[in-house]
XYZ file of C-alpha atoms in Angstrom:
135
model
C 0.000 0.000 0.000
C 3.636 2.354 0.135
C 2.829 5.149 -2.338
C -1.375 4.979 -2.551
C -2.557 8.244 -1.659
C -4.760 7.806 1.744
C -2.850 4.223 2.664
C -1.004 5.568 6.158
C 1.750 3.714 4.482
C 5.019 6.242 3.807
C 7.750 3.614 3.701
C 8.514 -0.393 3.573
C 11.846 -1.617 4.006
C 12.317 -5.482 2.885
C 14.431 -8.011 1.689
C 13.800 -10.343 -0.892
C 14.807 -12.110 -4.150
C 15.686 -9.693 -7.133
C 12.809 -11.133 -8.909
C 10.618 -9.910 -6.197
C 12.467 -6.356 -6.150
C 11.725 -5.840 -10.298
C 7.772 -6.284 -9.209
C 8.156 -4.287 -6.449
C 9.853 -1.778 -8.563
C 7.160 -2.106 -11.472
C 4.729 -1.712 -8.832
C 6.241 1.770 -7.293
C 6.825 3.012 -11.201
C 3.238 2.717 -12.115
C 2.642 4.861 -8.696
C 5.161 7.119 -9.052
C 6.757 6.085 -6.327
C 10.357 5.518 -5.746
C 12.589 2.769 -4.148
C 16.610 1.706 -3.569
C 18.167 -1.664 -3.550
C 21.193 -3.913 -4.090
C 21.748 -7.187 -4.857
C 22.597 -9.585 -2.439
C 24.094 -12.343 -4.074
C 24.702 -15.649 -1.756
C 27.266 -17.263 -3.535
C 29.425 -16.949 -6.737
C 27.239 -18.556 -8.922
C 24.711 -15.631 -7.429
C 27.516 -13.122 -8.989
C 27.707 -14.991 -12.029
C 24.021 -15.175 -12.840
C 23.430 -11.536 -12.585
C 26.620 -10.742 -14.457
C 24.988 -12.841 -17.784
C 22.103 -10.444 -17.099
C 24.423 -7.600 -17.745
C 25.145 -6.346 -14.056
C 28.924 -5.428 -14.017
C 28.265 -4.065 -10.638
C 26.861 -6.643 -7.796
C 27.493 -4.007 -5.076
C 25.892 -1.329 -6.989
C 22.842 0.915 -5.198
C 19.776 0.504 -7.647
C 17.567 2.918 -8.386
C 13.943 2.519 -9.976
C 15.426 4.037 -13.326
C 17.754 0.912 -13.311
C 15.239 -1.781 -12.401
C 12.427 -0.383 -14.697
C 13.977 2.009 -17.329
C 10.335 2.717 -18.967
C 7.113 4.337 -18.018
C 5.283 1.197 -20.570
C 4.653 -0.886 -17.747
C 1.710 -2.611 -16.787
C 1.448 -4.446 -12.924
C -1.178 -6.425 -11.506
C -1.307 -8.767 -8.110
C -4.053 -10.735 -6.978
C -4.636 -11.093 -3.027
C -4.306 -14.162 -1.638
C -4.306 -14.102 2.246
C -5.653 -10.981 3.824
C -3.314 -7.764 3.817
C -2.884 -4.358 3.444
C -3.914 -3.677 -0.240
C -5.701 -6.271 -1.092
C -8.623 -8.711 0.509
C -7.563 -12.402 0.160
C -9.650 -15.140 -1.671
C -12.942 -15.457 -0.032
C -15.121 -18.967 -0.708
C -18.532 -19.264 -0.811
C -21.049 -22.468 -1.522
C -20.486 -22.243 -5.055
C -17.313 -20.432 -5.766
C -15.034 -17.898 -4.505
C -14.304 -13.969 -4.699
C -10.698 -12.625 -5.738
C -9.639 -8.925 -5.250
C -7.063 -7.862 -7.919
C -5.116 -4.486 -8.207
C -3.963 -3.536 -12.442
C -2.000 -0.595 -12.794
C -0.861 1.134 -15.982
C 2.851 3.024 -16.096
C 2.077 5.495 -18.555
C -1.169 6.950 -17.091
C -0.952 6.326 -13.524
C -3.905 4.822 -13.612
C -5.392 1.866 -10.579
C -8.070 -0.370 -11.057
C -9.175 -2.923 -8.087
C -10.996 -5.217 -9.371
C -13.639 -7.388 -6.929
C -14.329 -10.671 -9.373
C -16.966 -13.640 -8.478
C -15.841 -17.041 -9.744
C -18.527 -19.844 -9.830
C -17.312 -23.195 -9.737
C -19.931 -24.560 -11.763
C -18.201 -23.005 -14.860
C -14.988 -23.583 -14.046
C -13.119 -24.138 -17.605
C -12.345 -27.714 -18.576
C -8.030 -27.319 -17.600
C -9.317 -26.727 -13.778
C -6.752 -28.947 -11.581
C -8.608 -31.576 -10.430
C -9.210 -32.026 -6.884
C -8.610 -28.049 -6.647
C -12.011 -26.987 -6.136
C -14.954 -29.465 -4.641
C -16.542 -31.200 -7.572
C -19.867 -30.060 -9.026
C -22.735 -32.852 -7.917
């Protein structure tokens, strides 16, 4: 919720995967937020990996420009579990009720979305065993 007008949220400090920071940073871009980070590599093969990605610099303090260099970005995050954005997936007799956030670089814009999903018309590649069976 960092960077949503109205959220009480001014700050979040973290660690994670750089996967995880790229989607953060994505996330911040659309906002027009901003954010910091460096690698943390565990081993060499850590180093090595993010050198074939074209990082000279492991040690090097990233800014947003260098983990999203455009403004044609598009994010989106579904809740799962219950936080501060989003609602998590709530189930009801015959389905269950998802609560998505899309957001668009180049015009700032946020949608949350609130979506029903009935289980009765679940597509054909459904896992099976997933969701209860239809009687």
């Amino acid at each position: 919720a960092c960077a949503i007008e109205g959220s009480g949220i001014d700050m979040v400090m973290g660690i994670g995967g750089a996967p995880e920071g790229v989607l953060a940073a994505a996330a911040l871009r659309c906002l027009g937020g901003e954010m910091q980070g460096r690698l943390w590599p565990k081993d060499e093969e850590d180093i090595q990996r993010a050198q074939k990605m074209g990082i000279t610099d492991v040690n090097k303090l990233l800014t947003l420009d260098d983990l999203v260099k455009t403004d044609d970005i598009f994010f989106a995050a579904t809740g799962i579990t219950e936080g501060p954005l989003l609602k998590g997936v709530t189930f009801t007799s015959n389905g269950a009720t998802t609560h998505t956030v899309v957001m668009r670089g180049k015009t700032g814009t946020v949608r949350f979305i609130e979506a029903k999903h009935y289980f009765a018309k679940k597509p054909k590649y459904a896992i099976k065993g997933a969701i209860p069976e239809e009687k």
